GROMACS .gro file of C-alpha atoms in nm:
model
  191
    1UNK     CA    1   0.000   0.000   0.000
    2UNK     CA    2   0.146   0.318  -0.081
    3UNK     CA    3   0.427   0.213  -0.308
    4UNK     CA    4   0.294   0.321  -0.629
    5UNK     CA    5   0.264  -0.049  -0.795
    6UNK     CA    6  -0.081  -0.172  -0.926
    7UNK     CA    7  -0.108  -0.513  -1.072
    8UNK     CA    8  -0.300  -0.872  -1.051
    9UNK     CA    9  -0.102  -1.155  -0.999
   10UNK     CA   10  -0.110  -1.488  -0.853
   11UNK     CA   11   0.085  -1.584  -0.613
   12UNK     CA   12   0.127  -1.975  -0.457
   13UNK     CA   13   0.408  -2.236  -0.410
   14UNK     CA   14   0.580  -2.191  -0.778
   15UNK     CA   15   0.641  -1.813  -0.688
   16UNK     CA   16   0.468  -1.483  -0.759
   17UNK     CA   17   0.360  -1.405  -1.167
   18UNK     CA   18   0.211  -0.995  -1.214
   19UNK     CA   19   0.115  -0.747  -1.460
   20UNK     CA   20   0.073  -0.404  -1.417
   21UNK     CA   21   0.279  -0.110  -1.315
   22UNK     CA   22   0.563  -0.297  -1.142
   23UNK     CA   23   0.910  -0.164  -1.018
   24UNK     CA   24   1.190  -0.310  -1.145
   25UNK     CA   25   1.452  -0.560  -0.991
   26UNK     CA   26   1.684  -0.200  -1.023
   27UNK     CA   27   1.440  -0.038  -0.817
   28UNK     CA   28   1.426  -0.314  -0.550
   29UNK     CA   29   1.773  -0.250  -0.469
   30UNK     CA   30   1.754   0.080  -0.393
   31UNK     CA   31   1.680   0.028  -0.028
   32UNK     CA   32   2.068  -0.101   0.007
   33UNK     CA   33   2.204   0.101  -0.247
   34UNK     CA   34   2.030   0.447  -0.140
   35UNK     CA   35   1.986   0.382   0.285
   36UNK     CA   36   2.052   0.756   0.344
   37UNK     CA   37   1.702   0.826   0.144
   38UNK     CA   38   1.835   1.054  -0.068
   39UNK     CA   39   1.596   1.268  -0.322
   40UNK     CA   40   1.561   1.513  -0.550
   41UNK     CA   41   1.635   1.782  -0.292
   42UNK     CA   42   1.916   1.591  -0.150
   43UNK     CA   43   2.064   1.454  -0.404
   44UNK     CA   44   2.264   1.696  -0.525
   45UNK     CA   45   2.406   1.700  -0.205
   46UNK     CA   46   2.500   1.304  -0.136
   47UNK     CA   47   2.499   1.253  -0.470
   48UNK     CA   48   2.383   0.878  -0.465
   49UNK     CA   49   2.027   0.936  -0.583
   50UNK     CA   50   2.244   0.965  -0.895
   51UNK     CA   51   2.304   0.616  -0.943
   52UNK     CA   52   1.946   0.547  -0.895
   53UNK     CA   53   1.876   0.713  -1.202
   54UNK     CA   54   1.717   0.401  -1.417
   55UNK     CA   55   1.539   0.264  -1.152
   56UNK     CA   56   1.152   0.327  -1.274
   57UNK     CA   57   0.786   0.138  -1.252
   58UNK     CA   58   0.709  -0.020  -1.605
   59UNK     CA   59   0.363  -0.152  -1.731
   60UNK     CA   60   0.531  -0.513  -1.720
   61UNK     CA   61   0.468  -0.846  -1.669
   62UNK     CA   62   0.706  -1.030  -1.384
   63UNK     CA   63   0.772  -1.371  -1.218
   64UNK     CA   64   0.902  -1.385  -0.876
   65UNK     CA   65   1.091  -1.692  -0.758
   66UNK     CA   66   0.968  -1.863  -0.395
   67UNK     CA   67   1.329  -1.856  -0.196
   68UNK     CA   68   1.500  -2.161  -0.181
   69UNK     CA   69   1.844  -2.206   0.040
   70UNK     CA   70   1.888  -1.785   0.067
   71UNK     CA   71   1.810  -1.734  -0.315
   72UNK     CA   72   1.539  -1.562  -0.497
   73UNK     CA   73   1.514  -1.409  -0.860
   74UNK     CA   74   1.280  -1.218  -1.085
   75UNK     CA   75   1.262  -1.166  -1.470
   76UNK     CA   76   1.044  -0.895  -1.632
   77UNK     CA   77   0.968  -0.806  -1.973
   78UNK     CA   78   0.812  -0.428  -2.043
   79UNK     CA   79   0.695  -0.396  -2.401
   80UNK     CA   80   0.748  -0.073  -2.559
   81UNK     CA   81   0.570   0.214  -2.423
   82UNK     CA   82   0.502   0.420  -2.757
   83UNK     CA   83   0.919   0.508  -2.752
   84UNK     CA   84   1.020   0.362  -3.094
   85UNK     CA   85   1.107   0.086  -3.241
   86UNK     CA   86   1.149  -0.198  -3.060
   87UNK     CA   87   1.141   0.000  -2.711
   88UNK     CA   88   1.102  -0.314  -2.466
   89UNK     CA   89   1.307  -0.399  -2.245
   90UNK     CA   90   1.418  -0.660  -1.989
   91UNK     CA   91   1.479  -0.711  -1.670
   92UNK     CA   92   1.613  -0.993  -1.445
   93UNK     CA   93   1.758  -1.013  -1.054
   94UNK     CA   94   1.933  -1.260  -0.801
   95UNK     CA   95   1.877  -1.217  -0.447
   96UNK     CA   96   2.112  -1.389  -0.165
   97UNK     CA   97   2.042  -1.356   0.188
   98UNK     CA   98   2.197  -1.526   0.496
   99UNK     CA   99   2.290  -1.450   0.848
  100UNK     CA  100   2.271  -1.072   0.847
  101UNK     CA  101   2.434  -1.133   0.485
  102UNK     CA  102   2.318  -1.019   0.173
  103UNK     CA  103   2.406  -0.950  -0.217
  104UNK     CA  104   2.155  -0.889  -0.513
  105UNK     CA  105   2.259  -0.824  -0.865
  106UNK     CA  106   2.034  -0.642  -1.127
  107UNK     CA  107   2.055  -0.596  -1.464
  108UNK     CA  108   1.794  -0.447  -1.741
  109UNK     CA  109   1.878  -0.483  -2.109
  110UNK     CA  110   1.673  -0.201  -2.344
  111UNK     CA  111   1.686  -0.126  -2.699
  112UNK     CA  112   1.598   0.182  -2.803
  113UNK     CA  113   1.617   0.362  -2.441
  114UNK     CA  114   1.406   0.541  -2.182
  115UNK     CA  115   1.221   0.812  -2.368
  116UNK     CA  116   1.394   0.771  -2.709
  117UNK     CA  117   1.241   0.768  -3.036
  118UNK     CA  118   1.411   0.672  -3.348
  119UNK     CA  119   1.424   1.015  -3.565
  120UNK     CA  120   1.154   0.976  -3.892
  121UNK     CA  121   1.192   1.216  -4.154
  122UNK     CA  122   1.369   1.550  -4.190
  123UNK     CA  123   1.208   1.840  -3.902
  124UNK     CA  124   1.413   2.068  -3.757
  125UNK     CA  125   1.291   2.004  -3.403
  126UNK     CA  126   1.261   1.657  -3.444
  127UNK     CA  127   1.582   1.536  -3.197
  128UNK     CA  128   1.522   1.259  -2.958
  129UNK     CA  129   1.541   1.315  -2.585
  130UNK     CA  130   1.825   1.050  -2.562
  131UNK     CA  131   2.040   0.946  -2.805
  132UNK     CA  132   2.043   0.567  -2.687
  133UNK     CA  133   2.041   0.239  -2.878
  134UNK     CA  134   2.111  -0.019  -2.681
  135UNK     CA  135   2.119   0.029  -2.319
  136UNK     CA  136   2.266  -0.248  -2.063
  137UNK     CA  137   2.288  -0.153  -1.655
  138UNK     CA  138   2.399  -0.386  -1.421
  139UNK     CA  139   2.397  -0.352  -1.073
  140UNK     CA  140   2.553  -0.523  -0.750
  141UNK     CA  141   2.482  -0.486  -0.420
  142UNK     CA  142   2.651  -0.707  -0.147
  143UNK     CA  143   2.638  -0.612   0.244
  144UNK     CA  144   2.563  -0.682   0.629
  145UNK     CA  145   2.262  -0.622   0.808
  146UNK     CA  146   2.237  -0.774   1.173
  147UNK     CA  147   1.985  -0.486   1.301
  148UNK     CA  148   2.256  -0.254   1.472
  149UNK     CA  149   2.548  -0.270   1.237
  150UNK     CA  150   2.484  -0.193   0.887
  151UNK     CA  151   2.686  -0.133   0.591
  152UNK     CA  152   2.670  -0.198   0.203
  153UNK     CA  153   2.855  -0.129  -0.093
  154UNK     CA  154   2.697  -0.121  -0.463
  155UNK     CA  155   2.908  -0.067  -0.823
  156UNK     CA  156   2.653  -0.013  -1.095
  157UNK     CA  157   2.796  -0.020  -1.465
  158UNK     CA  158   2.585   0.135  -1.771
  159UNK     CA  159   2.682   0.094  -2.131
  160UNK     CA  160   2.484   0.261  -2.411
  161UNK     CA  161   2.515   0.234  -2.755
  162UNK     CA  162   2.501   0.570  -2.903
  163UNK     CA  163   2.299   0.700  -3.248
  164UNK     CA  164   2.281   0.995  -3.402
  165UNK     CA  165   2.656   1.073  -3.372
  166UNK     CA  166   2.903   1.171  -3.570
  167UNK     CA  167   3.074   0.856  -3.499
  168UNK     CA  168   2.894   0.523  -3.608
  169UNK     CA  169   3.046   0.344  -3.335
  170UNK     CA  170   2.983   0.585  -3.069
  171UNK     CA  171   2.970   0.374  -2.674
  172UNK     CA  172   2.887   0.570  -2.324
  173UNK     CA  173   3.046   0.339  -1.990
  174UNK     CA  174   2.992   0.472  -1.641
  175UNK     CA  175   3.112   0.289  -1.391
  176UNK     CA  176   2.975   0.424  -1.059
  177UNK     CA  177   3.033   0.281  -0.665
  178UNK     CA  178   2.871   0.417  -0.337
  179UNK     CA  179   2.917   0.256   0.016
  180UNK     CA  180   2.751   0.309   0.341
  181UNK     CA  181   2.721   0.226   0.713
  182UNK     CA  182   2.508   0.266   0.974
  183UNK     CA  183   2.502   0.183   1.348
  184UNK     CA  184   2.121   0.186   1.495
  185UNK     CA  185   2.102   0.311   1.837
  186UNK     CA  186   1.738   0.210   1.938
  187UNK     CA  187   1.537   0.397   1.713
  188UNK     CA  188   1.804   0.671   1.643
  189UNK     CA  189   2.037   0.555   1.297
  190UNK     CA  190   2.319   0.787   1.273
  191UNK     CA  191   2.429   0.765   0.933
   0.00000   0.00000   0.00000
């Protein structure tokens, strides 16, 4: 309640399947990559509500894995969403917890990215808001959690291929890494 998602879905022994507006395994990782609770107004400031910046809700269908041993996972396919051609996109995560223990990797895989649109005809104004092709984000998150001590460290790595460059073979990397730890004193968490 709250969080923005709407869906049906079914959920039982085999897992969890839904469709509707569903965040993405990116977005379920924010909570360890982001525990200061950084925002727009903030983030300018800490600076890691930066690497949040392709976690969204999609109009998606997704399967959710029952845990077995400590492990979970999730795939999720968005179709386009009026951006282009061939505008879907992909999504899949790993979860791991034990013992105060955890890691989760996330990755999303996207042709034709967030709010592009492939350029049709000659207008002047006609210049798409990205220029992204192919867009591939990976995520890790690995860290400790034992209700007092807390800490984490993420590394997130995007690659986009480029269009409408001057340079056919045009690539964007960013490699990004944030870390944090907390101590909770009762209900105080100095941070």
């Amino acid at each position: 309640w709250g969080n923005k998602q709407s869906f049906v879905g079914l959920k039982g022994g085999f897992g969890t399947i839904r469709a509707g507006s569903l965040n993405s395994p990116l977005k379920n990782t924010k909570d360890n990559v982001n525990a200061w609770e950084s925002g727009k107004f903030t983030g300018n400031v800490l600076e890691i509500s930066r690497m949040a910046q392709r976690e969204h809700r999609y109009l998606s269908a997704r399967y959710d894995s029952p845990e077995f041993a400590g492990f979970s996972g999730s795939v999720q396919y968005a179709p386009k969403d009026n951006s282009g051609s061939n505008g879907e996109s992909y999504h899949v995560g790993l979860n791991y917890q034990n013992s105060g223990f955890f890691a989760q990797y996330a990755g999303l895989f996207q042709r034709y990215g967030e709010g592009t649109k492939k350029m049709e005809g000659y207008y002047l104004y006609n210049i798409p808001s990205l220029f992204v092709e192919k867009l591939q984000v990976h995520r890790l998150v690995g860290g400790y959690d034992n209700n007092a001590l807390y800490a984490s460290v993420a590394a997130q790595q995007q690659d986009a291929k480029l269009y409408g460059t001057w340079s056919a073979n045009s690539h964007n990397s960013q490699t990004e890494v944030a870390a944090t730890v907390a101590y909770r004193f009762g209900n105080v968490t100095p941070r």
